[in-house]
PDB file of C-alpha atoms in Angstrom:
ATOM      1  CA  MET A   8     178.232  99.926  22.077  1.00 49.00           C
ATOM      2  CA  GLY A   9     178.890 101.427  25.461  1.00 48.00           C
ATOM      3  CA  ARG A  10     177.595 104.822  24.331  1.00 49.00           C
ATOM      4  CA  THR A  11     174.393 103.223  23.036  1.00 53.00           C
ATOM      5  CA  GLU A  12     173.766 101.503  26.394  1.00 50.00           C
ATOM      6  CA  TYR A  13     174.469 104.753  28.227  1.00 46.00           C
ATOM      7  CA  LEU A  14     172.019 106.687  26.038  1.00 44.00           C
ATOM      8  CA  LYS A  15     169.406 103.952  26.605  1.00 47.00           C
ATOM      9  CA  MET A  16     169.875 104.111  30.374  1.00 48.00           C
ATOM     10  CA  ALA A  17     169.657 107.893  30.343  1.00 46.00           C
ATOM     11  CA  THR A  18     166.473 107.764  28.248  1.00 51.00           C
ATOM     12  CA  ASP A  19     164.879 105.208  30.586  1.00 48.00           C
ATOM     13  CA  GLN A  20     165.776 107.356  33.594  1.00 49.00           C
ATOM     14  CA  THR A  21     164.215 110.426  31.961  1.00 54.00           C
ATOM     15  CA  VAL A  22     161.053 108.488  31.118  1.00 47.00           C
ATOM     16  CA  GLY A  23     160.872 107.206  34.707  1.00 49.00           C
ATOM     17  CA  GLU A  24     161.253 110.719  36.142  1.00 53.00           C
ATOM     18  CA  ALA A  25     158.558 112.031  33.795  1.00 57.00           C
ATOM     19  CA  SER A  26     156.240 109.220  34.819  1.00 57.00           C
ATOM     20  CA  MET A  27     156.834 109.945  38.537  1.00 55.00           C
ATOM     21  CA  ASP A  28     156.113 113.656  37.981  1.00 61.00           C
ATOM     22  CA  ALA A  29     152.882 112.776  36.211  1.00 62.00           C
ATOM     23  CA  ASP A  30     151.859 110.475  39.101  1.00 57.00           C
ATOM     24  CA  LEU A  31     152.585 113.195  41.669  1.00 57.00           C
ATOM     25  CA  ARG A  32     150.539 115.723  39.662  1.00 66.00           C
ATOM     26  CA  GLU A  33     147.615 113.296  39.484  1.00 65.00           C
ATOM     27  CA  PHE A  34     147.877 112.724  43.235  1.00 58.00           C
ATOM     28  CA  ALA A  35     147.838 116.451  43.947  1.00 59.00           C
ATOM     29  CA  ASN A  36     144.909 117.033  41.604  1.00 63.00           C
ATOM     30  CA  ALA A  37     142.930 114.167  43.161  1.00 60.00           C
ATOM     31  CA  SER A  38     143.505 115.584  46.663  1.00 58.00           C
ATOM     32  CA  LYS A  39     142.441 119.069  45.516  1.00 60.00           C
ATOM     33  CA  ARG A  40     139.282 117.726  43.908  1.00 63.00           C
ATOM     34  CA  LEU A  41     138.404 115.814  47.064  1.00 58.00           C
ATOM     35  CA  ALA A  42     138.740 118.932  49.186  1.00 54.00           C
ATOM     36  CA  ASN A  43     136.690 121.001  46.722  1.00 59.00           C
ATOM     37  CA  HIS A  44     133.916 118.391  46.688  1.00 57.00           C
ATOM     38  CA  ALA A  45     133.859 118.389  50.497  1.00 49.00           C
ATOM     39  CA  ILE A  46     133.425 122.183  50.536  1.00 51.00           C
ATOM     40  CA  LEU A  47     130.705 122.124  47.886  1.00 52.00           C
ATOM     41  CA  LEU A  48     128.906 119.342  49.715  1.00 49.00           C
ATOM     42  CA  GLY A  49     128.765 121.269  52.928  1.00 45.00           C
ATOM     43  CA  GLY A  50     128.342 124.689  51.409  1.00 47.00           C
ATOM     44  CA  GLY A  51     131.024 126.194  53.691  1.00 51.00           C
ATOM     45  CA  LEU A  52     134.561 125.911  54.952  1.00 53.00           C
ATOM     46  CA  GLY A  53     133.552 124.883  58.478  1.00 57.00           C
ATOM     47  CA  PHE A  54     131.483 121.955  57.351  1.00 58.00           C
ATOM     48  CA  GLY A  55     134.193 121.008  54.846  1.00 68.00           C
ATOM     49  CA  THR A  56     136.757 120.742  57.660  1.00 77.00           C
ATOM     50  CA  SER A  57     134.328 118.706  59.807  1.00 84.00           C
ATOM     51  CA  PHE A  58     133.530 116.421  56.895  1.00 86.00           C
ATOM     52  CA  LEU A  59     137.217 115.805  56.141  1.00 86.00           C
ATOM     53  CA  LYS A  60     137.867 115.115  59.805  1.00 89.00           C
ATOM     54  CA  TRP A  61     135.176 112.413  59.868  1.00 90.00           C
ATOM     55  CA  LEU A  62     136.521 110.997  56.600  1.00 91.00           C
ATOM     56  CA  ALA A  63     140.104 110.920  57.912  1.00 91.00           C
ATOM     57  CA  CYS A  64     139.065 109.252  61.141  1.00 91.00           C
ATOM     58  CA  ILE A  65     137.079 106.578  59.302  1.00 91.00           C
ATOM     59  CA  ALA A  66     140.035 105.998  56.918  1.00 90.00           C
ATOM     60  CA  ALA A  67     142.455 105.628  59.869  1.00 90.00           C
ATOM     61  CA  ILE A  68     140.159 103.123  61.586  1.00 89.00           C
ATOM     62  CA  TYR A  69     139.859 101.273  58.267  1.00 86.00           C
ATOM     63  CA  LEU A  70     143.635 101.087  57.960  1.00 85.00           C
ATOM     64  CA  LEU A  71     143.935  99.940  61.564  1.00 83.00           C
ATOM     65  CA  ILE A  72     141.425  97.128  60.971  1.00 80.00           C
ATOM     66  CA  LEU A  73     142.948  96.222  57.613  1.00 74.00           C
ATOM     67  CA  ASP A  74     146.408  95.807  59.105  1.00 68.00           C
ATOM     68  CA  ARG A  75     145.089  93.492  61.825  1.00 60.00           C
ATOM     69  CA  THR A  76     143.647  91.108  59.219  1.00 52.00           C
ATOM     70  CA  ASN A  77     145.387  88.767  56.781  1.00 48.00           C
ATOM     71  CA  TRP A  78     146.215  91.730  54.515  1.00 49.00           C
ATOM     72  CA  LYS A  79     149.144  92.737  56.698  1.00 54.00           C
ATOM     73  CA  THR A  80     151.442  95.470  55.438  1.00 55.00           C
ATOM     74  CA  ASN A  81     154.743  96.894  56.600  1.00 53.00           C
ATOM     75  CA  MET A  82     153.125 100.097  57.831  1.00 58.00           C
ATOM     76  CA  LEU A  83     153.740 101.101  61.421  1.00 71.00           C
ATOM     77  CA  THR A  84     150.084 100.917  62.352  1.00 77.00           C
ATOM     78  CA  SER A  85     150.751 101.835  65.969  1.00 85.00           C
ATOM     79  CA  LEU A  86     151.063 105.430  64.674  1.00 88.00           C
ATOM     80  CA  LEU A  87     147.405 105.254  63.676  1.00 90.00           C
ATOM     81  CA  VAL A  88     146.424 105.208  67.381  1.00 91.00           C
ATOM     82  CA  PRO A  89     147.662 108.748  68.104  1.00 92.00           C
ATOM     83  CA  TYR A  90     146.333 109.851  64.701  1.00 94.00           C
ATOM     84  CA  ILE A  91     142.806 108.657  65.581  1.00 93.00           C
ATOM     85  CA  PHE A  92     143.186 110.226  69.038  1.00 94.00           C
ATOM     86  CA  LEU A  93     143.991 113.596  67.485  1.00 93.00           C
ATOM     87  CA  SER A  94     141.474 113.452  64.643  1.00 91.00           C
ATOM     88  CA  LEU A  95     138.523 111.838  66.362  1.00 91.00           C
ATOM     89  CA  PRO A  96     135.407 114.052  65.995  1.00 90.00           C
ATOM     90  CA  SER A  97     134.394 115.845  69.176  1.00 89.00           C
ATOM     91  CA  ILE A  98     131.154 113.886  69.590  1.00 91.00           C
ATOM     92  CA  LEU A  99     132.880 110.515  69.592  1.00 91.00           C
ATOM     93  CA  PHE A 100     135.819 111.864  71.600  1.00 93.00           C
ATOM     94  CA  SER A 101     133.550 113.119  74.402  1.00 91.00           C
ATOM     95  CA  LEU A 102     131.604 109.838  74.392  1.00 91.00           C
ATOM     96  CA  LEU A 103     134.647 107.605  74.602  1.00 91.00           C
ATOM     97  CA  ARG A 104     136.415 109.851  77.118  1.00 91.00           C
ATOM     98  CA  GLY A 105     133.454 109.648  79.457  1.00 90.00           C
ATOM     99  CA  GLU A 106     131.804 106.769  81.284  1.00 93.00           C
ATOM    100  CA  VAL A 107     131.370 104.695  78.125  1.00 92.00           C
ATOM    101  CA  GLY A 108     135.108 104.719  77.427  1.00 92.00           C
ATOM    102  CA  LYS A 109     135.922 103.988  81.071  1.00 92.00           C
ATOM    103  CA  TRP A 110     133.711 100.904  81.040  1.00 94.00           C
ATOM    104  CA  ILE A 111     135.243  99.683  77.782  1.00 92.00           C
ATOM    105  CA  ALA A 112     138.733 100.244  79.157  1.00 92.00           C
ATOM    106  CA  PHE A 113     137.855  98.474  82.427  1.00 93.00           C
ATOM    107  CA  ILE A 114     136.487  95.417  80.593  1.00 91.00           C
ATOM    108  CA  ALA A 115     139.508  95.313  78.304  1.00 89.00           C
ATOM    109  CA  ILE A 116     141.947  95.430  81.233  1.00 90.00           C
ATOM    110  CA  VAL A 117     140.056  92.701  83.119  1.00 91.00           C
ATOM    111  CA  LEU A 118     140.033  90.459  80.062  1.00 89.00           C
ATOM    112  CA  ARG A 119     143.728  91.099  79.397  1.00 88.00           C
ATOM    113  CA  LEU A 120     144.802  90.433  83.004  1.00 90.00           C
ATOM    114  CA  PHE A 121     142.594  87.531  84.029  1.00 91.00           C
ATOM    115  CA  PHE A 122     141.386  85.991  80.773  1.00 86.00           C
ATOM    116  CA  PRO A 123     144.246  86.487  78.306  1.00 83.00           C
ATOM    117  CA  ARG A 124     143.019  83.600  76.150  1.00 83.00           C
ATOM    118  CA  HIS A 125     139.787  85.489  75.524  1.00 79.00           C
ATOM    119  CA  PHE A 126     141.661  88.668  74.591  1.00 81.00           C
ATOM    120  CA  PRO A 127     142.640  88.324  70.896  1.00 80.00           C
ATOM    121  CA  ASP A 128     145.717  90.039  69.491  1.00 78.00           C
ATOM    122  CA  TRP A 129     143.673  92.194  67.154  1.00 77.00           C
ATOM    123  CA  LEU A 130     142.119  93.961  70.159  1.00 82.00           C
ATOM    124  CA  GLU A 131     145.466  95.308  71.365  1.00 84.00           C
ATOM    125  CA  MET A 132     145.421  98.401  69.159  1.00 85.00           C
ATOM    126  CA  PRO A 133     141.763  99.354  69.817  1.00 86.00           C
ATOM    127  CA  GLY A 134     142.354  98.702  73.535  1.00 88.00           C
ATOM    128  CA  SER A 135     145.378 100.992  73.466  1.00 89.00           C
ATOM    129  CA  LEU A 136     143.295 103.668  71.777  1.00 91.00           C
ATOM    130  CA  ILE A 137     140.549 103.464  74.427  1.00 92.00           C
ATOM    131  CA  LEU A 138     143.116 103.647  77.247  1.00 92.00           C
ATOM    132  CA  LEU A 139     144.729 106.671  75.564  1.00 93.00           C
ATOM    133  CA  LEU A 140     141.356 108.408  75.229  1.00 92.00           C
ATOM    134  CA  VAL A 141     140.427 107.786  78.850  1.00 93.00           C
ATOM    135  CA  SER A 142     143.779 108.544  80.496  1.00 91.00           C
ATOM    136  CA  ALA A 143     145.223 111.373  78.379  1.00 91.00           C
ATOM    137  CA  PRO A 144     145.854 114.579  80.352  1.00 91.00           C
ATOM    138  CA  SER A 145     143.868 117.672  79.465  1.00 89.00           C
ATOM    139  CA  LEU A 146     146.956 119.171  77.852  1.00 89.00           C
ATOM    140  CA  PHE A 147     146.768 116.554  75.079  1.00 89.00           C
ATOM    141  CA  ALA A 148     143.025 115.866  75.180  1.00 88.00           C
ATOM    142  CA  HIS A 149     142.014 119.478  74.636  1.00 85.00           C
ATOM    143  CA  THR A 150     144.895 121.905  74.170  1.00 89.00           C
ATOM    144  CA  VAL A 151     146.944 119.917  71.646  1.00 90.00           C
ATOM    145  CA  ARG A 152     143.943 118.306  69.928  1.00 88.00           C
ATOM    146  CA  ASP A 153     142.227 121.619  69.291  1.00 81.00           C
ATOM    147  CA  SER A 154     145.352 123.457  68.095  1.00 88.00           C
ATOM    148  CA  TRP A 155     147.442 123.507  64.919  1.00 89.00           C
ATOM    149  CA  VAL A 156     150.019 121.326  66.737  1.00 92.00           C
ATOM    150  CA  GLY A 157     147.643 118.328  66.722  1.00 91.00           C
ATOM    151  CA  VAL A 158     146.890 118.875  63.043  1.00 92.00           C
ATOM    152  CA  LEU A 159     150.613 119.079  62.274  1.00 93.00           C
ATOM    153  CA  ILE A 160     151.242 115.814  64.141  1.00 94.00           C
ATOM    154  CA  CYS A 161     148.496 114.172  62.043  1.00 93.00           C
ATOM    155  CA  LEU A 162     150.177 115.448  58.868  1.00 93.00           C
ATOM    156  CA  ILE A 163     153.582 114.103  59.937  1.00 93.00           C
ATOM    157  CA  ILE A 164     152.068 110.698  60.727  1.00 92.00           C
ATOM    158  CA  GLY A 165     150.239 110.602  57.393  1.00 90.00           C
ATOM    159  CA  CYS A 166     153.347 111.561  55.371  1.00 90.00           C
ATOM    160  CA  TYR A 167     155.457 108.987  57.199  1.00 89.00           C
ATOM    161  CA  LEU A 168     152.925 106.224  56.632  1.00 86.00           C
ATOM    162  CA  LEU A 169     152.642 107.119  52.970  1.00 84.00           C
ATOM    163  CA  GLN A 170     156.420 107.036  52.558  1.00 85.00           C
ATOM    164  CA  GLU A 171     156.729 103.662  54.302  1.00 81.00           C
ATOM    165  CA  HIS A 172     153.812 102.223  52.296  1.00 80.00           C
ATOM    166  CA  ILE A 173     155.339 103.369  48.959  1.00 79.00           C
ATOM    167  CA  ARG A 174     158.701 101.909  49.984  1.00 81.00           C
ATOM    168  CA  ALA A 175     157.108  98.606  51.033  1.00 75.00           C
ATOM    169  CA  SER A 176     155.165  98.475  47.723  1.00 73.00           C
ATOM    170  CA  GLY A 177     158.304  98.942  45.648  1.00 75.00           C
ATOM    171  CA  GLY A 178     157.504 102.408  44.277  1.00 74.00           C
ATOM    172  CA  PHE A 179     154.783 104.971  43.867  1.00 70.00           C
ATOM    173  CA  ARG A 180     153.177 103.281  40.867  1.00 71.00           C
ATOM    174  CA  ASN A 181     153.196  99.842  42.499  1.00 69.00           C
ATOM    175  CA  SER A 182     151.353 101.220  45.554  1.00 68.00           C
ATOM    176  CA  PHE A 183     148.375 101.849  43.227  1.00 66.00           C
ATOM    177  CA  THR A 184     148.607  98.741  41.046  1.00 66.00           C
ATOM    178  CA  LYS A 185     149.240  95.915  43.505  1.00 66.00           C
ATOM    179  CA  THR A 186     146.272  93.784  44.538  1.00 61.00           C
ATOM    180  CA  HIS A 187     145.814  95.170  48.042  1.00 60.00           C
ATOM    181  CA  GLY A 188     148.200  98.115  47.778  1.00 63.00           C
ATOM    182  CA  TYR A 189     145.778 100.545  46.277  1.00 69.00           C
ATOM    183  CA  SER A 190     143.299 100.161  49.133  1.00 74.00           C
ATOM    184  CA  ASN A 191     145.985 101.126  51.641  1.00 77.00           C
ATOM    185  CA  THR A 192     147.114 103.969  49.406  1.00 79.00           C
ATOM    186  CA  ILE A 193     143.627 105.425  49.151  1.00 82.00           C
ATOM    187  CA  GLY A 194     143.228 105.143  52.930  1.00 84.00           C
ATOM    188  CA  ILE A 195     146.501 107.003  53.546  1.00 86.00           C
ATOM    189  CA  VAL A 196     145.607 109.676  50.982  1.00 86.00           C
ATOM    190  CA  LEU A 197     142.346 110.242  52.860  1.00 89.00           C
ATOM    191  CA  ILE A 198     144.121 110.652  56.193  1.00 91.00           C
ATOM    192  CA  LEU A 199     146.475 113.191  54.561  1.00 90.00           C
ATOM    193  CA  VAL A 200     143.722 115.422  53.151  1.00 89.00           C
ATOM    194  CA  TYR A 201     142.346 116.444  56.539  1.00 89.00           C
ATOM    195  CA  PRO A 202     145.584 117.729  58.156  1.00 91.00           C
ATOM    196  CA  VAL A 203     146.597 119.562  54.983  1.00 89.00           C
ATOM    197  CA  TRP A 204     143.203 121.266  54.815  1.00 87.00           C
ATOM    198  CA  GLY A 205     143.144 121.791  58.571  1.00 85.00           C
ATOM    199  CA  LEU A 206     146.497 123.619  58.544  1.00 86.00           C
ATOM    200  CA  ILE A 207     145.333 125.826  55.682  1.00 84.00           C
ATOM    201  CA  MET A 208     142.209 126.746  57.644  1.00 78.00           C
ATOM    202  CA  LYS A 209     144.232 127.415  60.832  1.00 71.00           C
ATOM    203  CA  PHE A 210     146.401 130.011  59.125  1.00 73.00           C
ATOM    204  CA  ILE A 211     143.846 131.704  56.864  1.00 64.00           C
TER     205      ILE A 211
END
């Protein structure tokens, strides 16, 4: 009787490991196909990197907005702020770091200090992002952002968020099958593709 139960447990464990391996292979293949499509769409590696950067930035903003709604998750969304800072396309970065960003930051600070009732909680993260964009020293705004260090930081943030999301969902498979879990999972996968591809391009 005991041997039968042990064999059943061992079989279930083997099946679970095989299922996890299959899921990881599907995840890797999906990421590879997304990168290939981005390259084919742009007809070159440079445009592929730029496209993935826009895609990752949009996905990070989506996750930031999603977590400030009723679909709250256990992800540490504050990490999305430095991710967006490091992955924001140059056009938007220059715009928000200039006079436009300064005016937005000024209005946000005035509202937060003198009219706190008119400053909703969901604006705290975007406000922090604007302040970071405006006040960051050149070392971070240009040197780190434009180097492989910034891309590596994005990759670390993406991997950590994916791990925390899978843990909060109760497993890799649940992160794709739960009602709102798959939307977060897709968003995190998108923010992982850019730094992986960016590091490959940096060292080719």
